[in-house]
Coordinates of C-alpha atoms in Angstrom, one line a residue:
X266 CA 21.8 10.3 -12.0
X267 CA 21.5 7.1 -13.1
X268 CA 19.7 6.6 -16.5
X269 CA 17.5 4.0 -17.9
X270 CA 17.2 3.0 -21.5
X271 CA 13.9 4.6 -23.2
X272 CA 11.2 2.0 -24.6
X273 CA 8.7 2.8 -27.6
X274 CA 6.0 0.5 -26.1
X275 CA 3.9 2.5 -24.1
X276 CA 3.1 1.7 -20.3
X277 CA 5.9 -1.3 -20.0
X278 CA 4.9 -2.3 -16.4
X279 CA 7.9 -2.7 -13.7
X280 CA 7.8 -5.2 -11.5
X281 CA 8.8 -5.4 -7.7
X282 CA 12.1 -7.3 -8.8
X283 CA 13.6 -4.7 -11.6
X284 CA 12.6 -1.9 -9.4
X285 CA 12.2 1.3 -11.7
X286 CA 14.9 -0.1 -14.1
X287 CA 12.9 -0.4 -16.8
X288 CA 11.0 2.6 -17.1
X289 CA 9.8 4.6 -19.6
X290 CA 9.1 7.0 -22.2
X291 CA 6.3 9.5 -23.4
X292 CA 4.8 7.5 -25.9
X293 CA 1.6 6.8 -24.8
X294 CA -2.2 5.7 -24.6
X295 CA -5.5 8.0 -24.3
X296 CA -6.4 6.5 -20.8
X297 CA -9.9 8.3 -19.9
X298 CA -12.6 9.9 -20.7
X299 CA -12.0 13.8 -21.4
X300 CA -15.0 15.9 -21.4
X301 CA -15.7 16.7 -24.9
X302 CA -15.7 20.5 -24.7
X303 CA -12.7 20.5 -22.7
X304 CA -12.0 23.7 -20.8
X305 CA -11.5 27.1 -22.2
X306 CA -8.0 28.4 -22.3
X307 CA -6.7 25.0 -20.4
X308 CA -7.6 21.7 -22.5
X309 CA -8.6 21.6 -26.0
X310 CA -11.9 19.8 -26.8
X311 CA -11.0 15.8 -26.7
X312 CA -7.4 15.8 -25.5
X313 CA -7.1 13.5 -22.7
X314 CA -4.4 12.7 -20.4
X315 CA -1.7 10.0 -21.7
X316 CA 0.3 7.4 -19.6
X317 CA 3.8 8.0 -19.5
X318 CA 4.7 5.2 -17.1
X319 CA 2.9 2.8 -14.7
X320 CA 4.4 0.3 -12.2
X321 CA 5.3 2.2 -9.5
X322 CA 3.8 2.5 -6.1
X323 CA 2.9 6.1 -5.3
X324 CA 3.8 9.0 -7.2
X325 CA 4.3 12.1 -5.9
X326 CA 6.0 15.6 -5.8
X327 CA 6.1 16.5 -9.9
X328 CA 8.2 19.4 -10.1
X329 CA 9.4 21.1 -13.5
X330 CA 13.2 21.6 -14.2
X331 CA 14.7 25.0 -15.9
X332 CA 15.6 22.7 -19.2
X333 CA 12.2 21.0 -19.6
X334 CA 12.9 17.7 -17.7
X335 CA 11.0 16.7 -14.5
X336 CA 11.5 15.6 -11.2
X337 CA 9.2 13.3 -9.3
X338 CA 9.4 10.6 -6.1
X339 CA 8.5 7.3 -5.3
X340 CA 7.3 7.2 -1.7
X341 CA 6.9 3.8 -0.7
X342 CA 10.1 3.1 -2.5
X343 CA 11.9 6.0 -1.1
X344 CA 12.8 7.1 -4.9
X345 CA 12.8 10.1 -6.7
X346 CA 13.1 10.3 -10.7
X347 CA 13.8 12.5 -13.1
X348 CA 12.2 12.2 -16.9
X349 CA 13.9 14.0 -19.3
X350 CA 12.7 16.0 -22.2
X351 CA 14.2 12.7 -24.4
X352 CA 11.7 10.1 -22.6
X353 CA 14.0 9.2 -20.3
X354 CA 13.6 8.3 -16.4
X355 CA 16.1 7.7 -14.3
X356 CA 17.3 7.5 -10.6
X357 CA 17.9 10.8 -8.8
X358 CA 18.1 10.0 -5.4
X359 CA 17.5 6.6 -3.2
X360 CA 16.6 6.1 1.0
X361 CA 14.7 9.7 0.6
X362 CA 12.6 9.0 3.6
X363 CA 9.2 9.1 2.1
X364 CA 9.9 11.9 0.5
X365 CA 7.0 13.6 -1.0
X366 CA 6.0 17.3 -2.3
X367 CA 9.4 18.7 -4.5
X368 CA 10.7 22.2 -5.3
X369 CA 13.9 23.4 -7.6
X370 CA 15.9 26.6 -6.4
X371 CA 17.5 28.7 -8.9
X372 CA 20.3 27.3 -7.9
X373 CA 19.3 24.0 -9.2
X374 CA 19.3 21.8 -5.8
X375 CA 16.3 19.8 -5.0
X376 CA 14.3 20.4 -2.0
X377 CA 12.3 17.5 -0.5
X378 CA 9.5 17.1 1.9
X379 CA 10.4 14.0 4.2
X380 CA 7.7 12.7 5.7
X381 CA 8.9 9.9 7.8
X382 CA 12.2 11.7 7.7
X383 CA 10.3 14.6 9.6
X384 CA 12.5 17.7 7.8
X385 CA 12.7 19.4 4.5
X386 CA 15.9 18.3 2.9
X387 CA 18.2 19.4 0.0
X388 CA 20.0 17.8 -2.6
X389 CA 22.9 20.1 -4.1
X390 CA 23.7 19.1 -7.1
X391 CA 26.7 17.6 -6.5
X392 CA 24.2 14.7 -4.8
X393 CA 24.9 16.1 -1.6
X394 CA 22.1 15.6 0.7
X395 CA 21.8 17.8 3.6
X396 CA 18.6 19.3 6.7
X397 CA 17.6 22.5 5.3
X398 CA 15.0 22.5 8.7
X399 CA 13.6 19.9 11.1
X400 CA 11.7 22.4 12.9
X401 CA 12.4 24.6 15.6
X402 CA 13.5 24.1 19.3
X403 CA 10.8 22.4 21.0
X404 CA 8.6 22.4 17.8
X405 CA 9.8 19.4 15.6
X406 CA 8.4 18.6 12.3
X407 CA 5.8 15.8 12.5
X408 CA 5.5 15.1 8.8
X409 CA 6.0 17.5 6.3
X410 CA 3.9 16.8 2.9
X411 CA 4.5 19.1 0.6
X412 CA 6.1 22.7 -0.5
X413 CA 6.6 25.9 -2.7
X414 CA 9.3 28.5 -2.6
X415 CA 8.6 32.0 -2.6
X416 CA 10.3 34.5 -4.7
X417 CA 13.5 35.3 -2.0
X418 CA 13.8 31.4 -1.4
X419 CA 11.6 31.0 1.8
X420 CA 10.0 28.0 1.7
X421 CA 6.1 27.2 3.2
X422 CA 5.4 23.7 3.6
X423 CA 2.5 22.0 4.8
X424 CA 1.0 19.0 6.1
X425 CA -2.7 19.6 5.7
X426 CA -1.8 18.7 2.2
X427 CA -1.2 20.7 -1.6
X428 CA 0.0 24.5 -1.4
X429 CA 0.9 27.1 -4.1
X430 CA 1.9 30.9 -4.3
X431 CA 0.7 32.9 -6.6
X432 CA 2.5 34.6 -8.8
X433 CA 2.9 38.1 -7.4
X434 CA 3.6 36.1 -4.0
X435 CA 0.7 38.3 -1.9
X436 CA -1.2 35.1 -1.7
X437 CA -1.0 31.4 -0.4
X438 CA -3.4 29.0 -1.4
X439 CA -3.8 25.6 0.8
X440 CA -6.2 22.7 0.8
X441 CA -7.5 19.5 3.2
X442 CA -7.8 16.7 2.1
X443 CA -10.5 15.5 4.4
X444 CA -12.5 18.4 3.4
X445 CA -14.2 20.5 0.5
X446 CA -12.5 24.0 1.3
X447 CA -9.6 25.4 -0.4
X448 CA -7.9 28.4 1.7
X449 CA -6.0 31.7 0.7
X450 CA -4.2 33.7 3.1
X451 CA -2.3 37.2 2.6
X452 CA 1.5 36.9 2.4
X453 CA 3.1 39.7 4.7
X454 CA 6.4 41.3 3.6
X455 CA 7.9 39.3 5.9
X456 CA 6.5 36.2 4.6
X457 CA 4.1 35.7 7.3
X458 CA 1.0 35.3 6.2
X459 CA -2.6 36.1 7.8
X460 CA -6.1 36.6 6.9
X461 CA -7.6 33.1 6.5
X462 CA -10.7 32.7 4.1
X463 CA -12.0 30.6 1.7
X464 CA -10.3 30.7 -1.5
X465 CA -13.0 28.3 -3.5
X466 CA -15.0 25.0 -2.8
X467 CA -14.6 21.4 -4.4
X468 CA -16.8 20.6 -6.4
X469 CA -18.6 16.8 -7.2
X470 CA -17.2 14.8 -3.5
X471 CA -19.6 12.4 -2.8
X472 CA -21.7 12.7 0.7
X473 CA -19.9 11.1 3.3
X474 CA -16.5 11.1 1.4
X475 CA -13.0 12.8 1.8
X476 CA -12.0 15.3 -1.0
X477 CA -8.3 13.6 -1.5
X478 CA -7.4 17.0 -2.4
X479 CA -3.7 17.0 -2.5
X480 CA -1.4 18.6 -4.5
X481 CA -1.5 21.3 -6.9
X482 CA -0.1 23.8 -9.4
X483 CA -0.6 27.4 -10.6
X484 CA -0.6 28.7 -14.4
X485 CA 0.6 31.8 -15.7
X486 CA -3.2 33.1 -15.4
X487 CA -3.1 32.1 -11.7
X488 CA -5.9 29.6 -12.4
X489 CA -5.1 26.7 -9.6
X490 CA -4.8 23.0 -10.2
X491 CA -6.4 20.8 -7.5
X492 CA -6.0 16.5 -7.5
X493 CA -9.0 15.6 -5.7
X494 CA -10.7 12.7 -5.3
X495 CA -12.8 13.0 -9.0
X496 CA -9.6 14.2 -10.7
X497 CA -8.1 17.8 -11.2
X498 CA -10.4 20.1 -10.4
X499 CA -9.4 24.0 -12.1
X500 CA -10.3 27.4 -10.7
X501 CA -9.7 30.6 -12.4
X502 CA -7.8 33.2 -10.4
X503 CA -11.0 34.0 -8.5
X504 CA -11.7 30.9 -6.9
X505 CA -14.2 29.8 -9.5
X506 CA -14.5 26.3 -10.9
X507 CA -13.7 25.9 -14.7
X508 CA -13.8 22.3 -15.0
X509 CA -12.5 18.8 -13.9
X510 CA -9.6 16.5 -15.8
X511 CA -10.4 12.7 -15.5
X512 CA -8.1 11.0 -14.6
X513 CA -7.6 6.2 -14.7
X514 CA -6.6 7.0 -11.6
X515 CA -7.4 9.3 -8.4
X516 CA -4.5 12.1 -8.6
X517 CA -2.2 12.9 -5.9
X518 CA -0.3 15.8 -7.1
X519 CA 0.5 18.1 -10.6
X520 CA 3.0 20.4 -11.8
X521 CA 3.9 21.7 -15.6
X522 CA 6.7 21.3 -17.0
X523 CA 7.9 20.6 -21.1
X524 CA 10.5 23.2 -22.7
X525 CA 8.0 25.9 -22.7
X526 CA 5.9 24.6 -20.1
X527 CA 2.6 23.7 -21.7
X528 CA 2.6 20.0 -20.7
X529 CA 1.0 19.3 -17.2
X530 CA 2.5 16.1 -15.6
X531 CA -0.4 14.0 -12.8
X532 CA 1.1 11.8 -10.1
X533 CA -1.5 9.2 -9.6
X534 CA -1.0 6.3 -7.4
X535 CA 1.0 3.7 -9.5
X536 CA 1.4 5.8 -12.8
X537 CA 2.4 9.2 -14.3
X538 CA 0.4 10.9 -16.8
X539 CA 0.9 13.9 -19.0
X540 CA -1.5 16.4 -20.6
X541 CA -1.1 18.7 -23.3
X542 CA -2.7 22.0 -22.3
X543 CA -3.3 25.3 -24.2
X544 CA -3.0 26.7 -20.7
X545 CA 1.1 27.8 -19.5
X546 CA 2.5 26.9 -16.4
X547 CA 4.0 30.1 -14.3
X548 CA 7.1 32.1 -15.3
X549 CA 9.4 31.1 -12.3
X550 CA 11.6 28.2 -11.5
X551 CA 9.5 24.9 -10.5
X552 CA 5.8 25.6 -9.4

């Protein structure tokens, strides 16, 4: 990986001509406005989410690493990073063909959803890149946006948009981002999965308006994380709605990550924020 040197002035911007070689570290600014009350058992009252680093193009794919660091990509770019638990950001892999949503195996490669590259790839960690699957015979990928791994290493990505599993497995949770519903389904023992229902409803889109709900992450009380278009909407393990984090900017996608897993990490558009949370993110490798 190529490394970068850490700043201590928050939110140094990088322009087109240094690329991401200037990036930077966690210390940051208070950049919204965080409901006062915050939400029980996932923000404390008045914590708000910080910038870590603007000056990129879209953010995407935040996906926690077994020592506390964190992987994210760069789409336009073709980029992904990696902070580490120092503050430090550096280059992980280039040419990644928009890749978007990440995952970690316990083996410690990198999984990618491509979406112009049309296949979910792997990054050994030698830096080996190599398909993992572009589809099936007569059924190629169109443009895969984002995925989870299940507990045997099968892996369910979608392109409707953000998916997660929760923590027992028996359930997968996927939204749209054109509209308001958030889906569960039953996992099979075979990792089929049927059984399609509502899962829990968006709350706040205006009339007329797309959700943006995109990614999102899972916590070790199997409340869900959902980047919509008015921020990141939580639901307890029932489907119902908690709160909403405010975010500068709309959210594309969210993951936790931190030694111990109590930070949770918001790709937004040009920037990448972090929030402390009283909440935990799940007990398994990555999301």
């Amino acid at each position: 990986m190529r490394r970068t040197r850490q700043f201590k002035s928050p939110a140094m911007r990088v322009s087109a001509a240094v690329g991401a070689a200037a990036l930077v570290g966690l210390l940051a600014l208070p950049v919204s406005a965080q409901s006062p009350s915050g939400i029980a058992g996932v923000v404390a009252p008045g914590v708000e989410p910080q910038l870590v680093q603007e000056g990129f193009a879209f953010t995407e794919g935040p996906v926690g690493t077994p020592d506390g660091g964190l992987y994210f990509s760069d789409i336009r770019p073709n980029r992904i990073y990696r902070l580490d638990t120092n503050g430090e950001i550096g280059f992980v892999r280039e040419q990644t063909n928009g890749a978007n949503g990440l995952a970690v195996t316990r083996e410690g490669d990198l999984l990618a959803a491509e979406g112009d590259g049309k296949r979910i790839s792997k990054r050994s960690r030698d830096g080996t890149v190599t398909t993992v699957t572009e589809g099936i015979e007569g059924k190629p990928l169109l443009a895969p946006n984002d995925l989870i791994l299940d507990a045997k290493g099968g892996i369910y990505f979608a392109r409707p948009n953000g998916l997660t599993l929760t923590r027992d497995g028996k359930t997968l949770i996927v939204d749209d981002t054109l509209g308001p519903t958030v889906y569960a389904y039953d996992v099979e023992p075979d990792g089929s999965v049927k059984n399609k229902r509502t899962f829990a409803q968006l709350r706040d889109i205006p009339e007329g308006k797309e959700s943006g709900a995109d990614g999102m992450a899972l916590d070790r009380e199997d409340r869900v994380y959902i980047t919509t278009l008015t921020g990141v909407q939580v639901f307890d393990a029932a489907g119902k709605y908690l709160g909403t984090i405010k975010v500068a900017r709309q959210p594309a996608n969210v993951g936790f990550a931190g030694p111990d897993k109590r930070v949770l990490f918001i790709t937004a558009r040009e920037d990448l924020y972090r929030l402390d949370t009283l909440a935990q993110g799940p007990d398994r490798v990555g999301k």
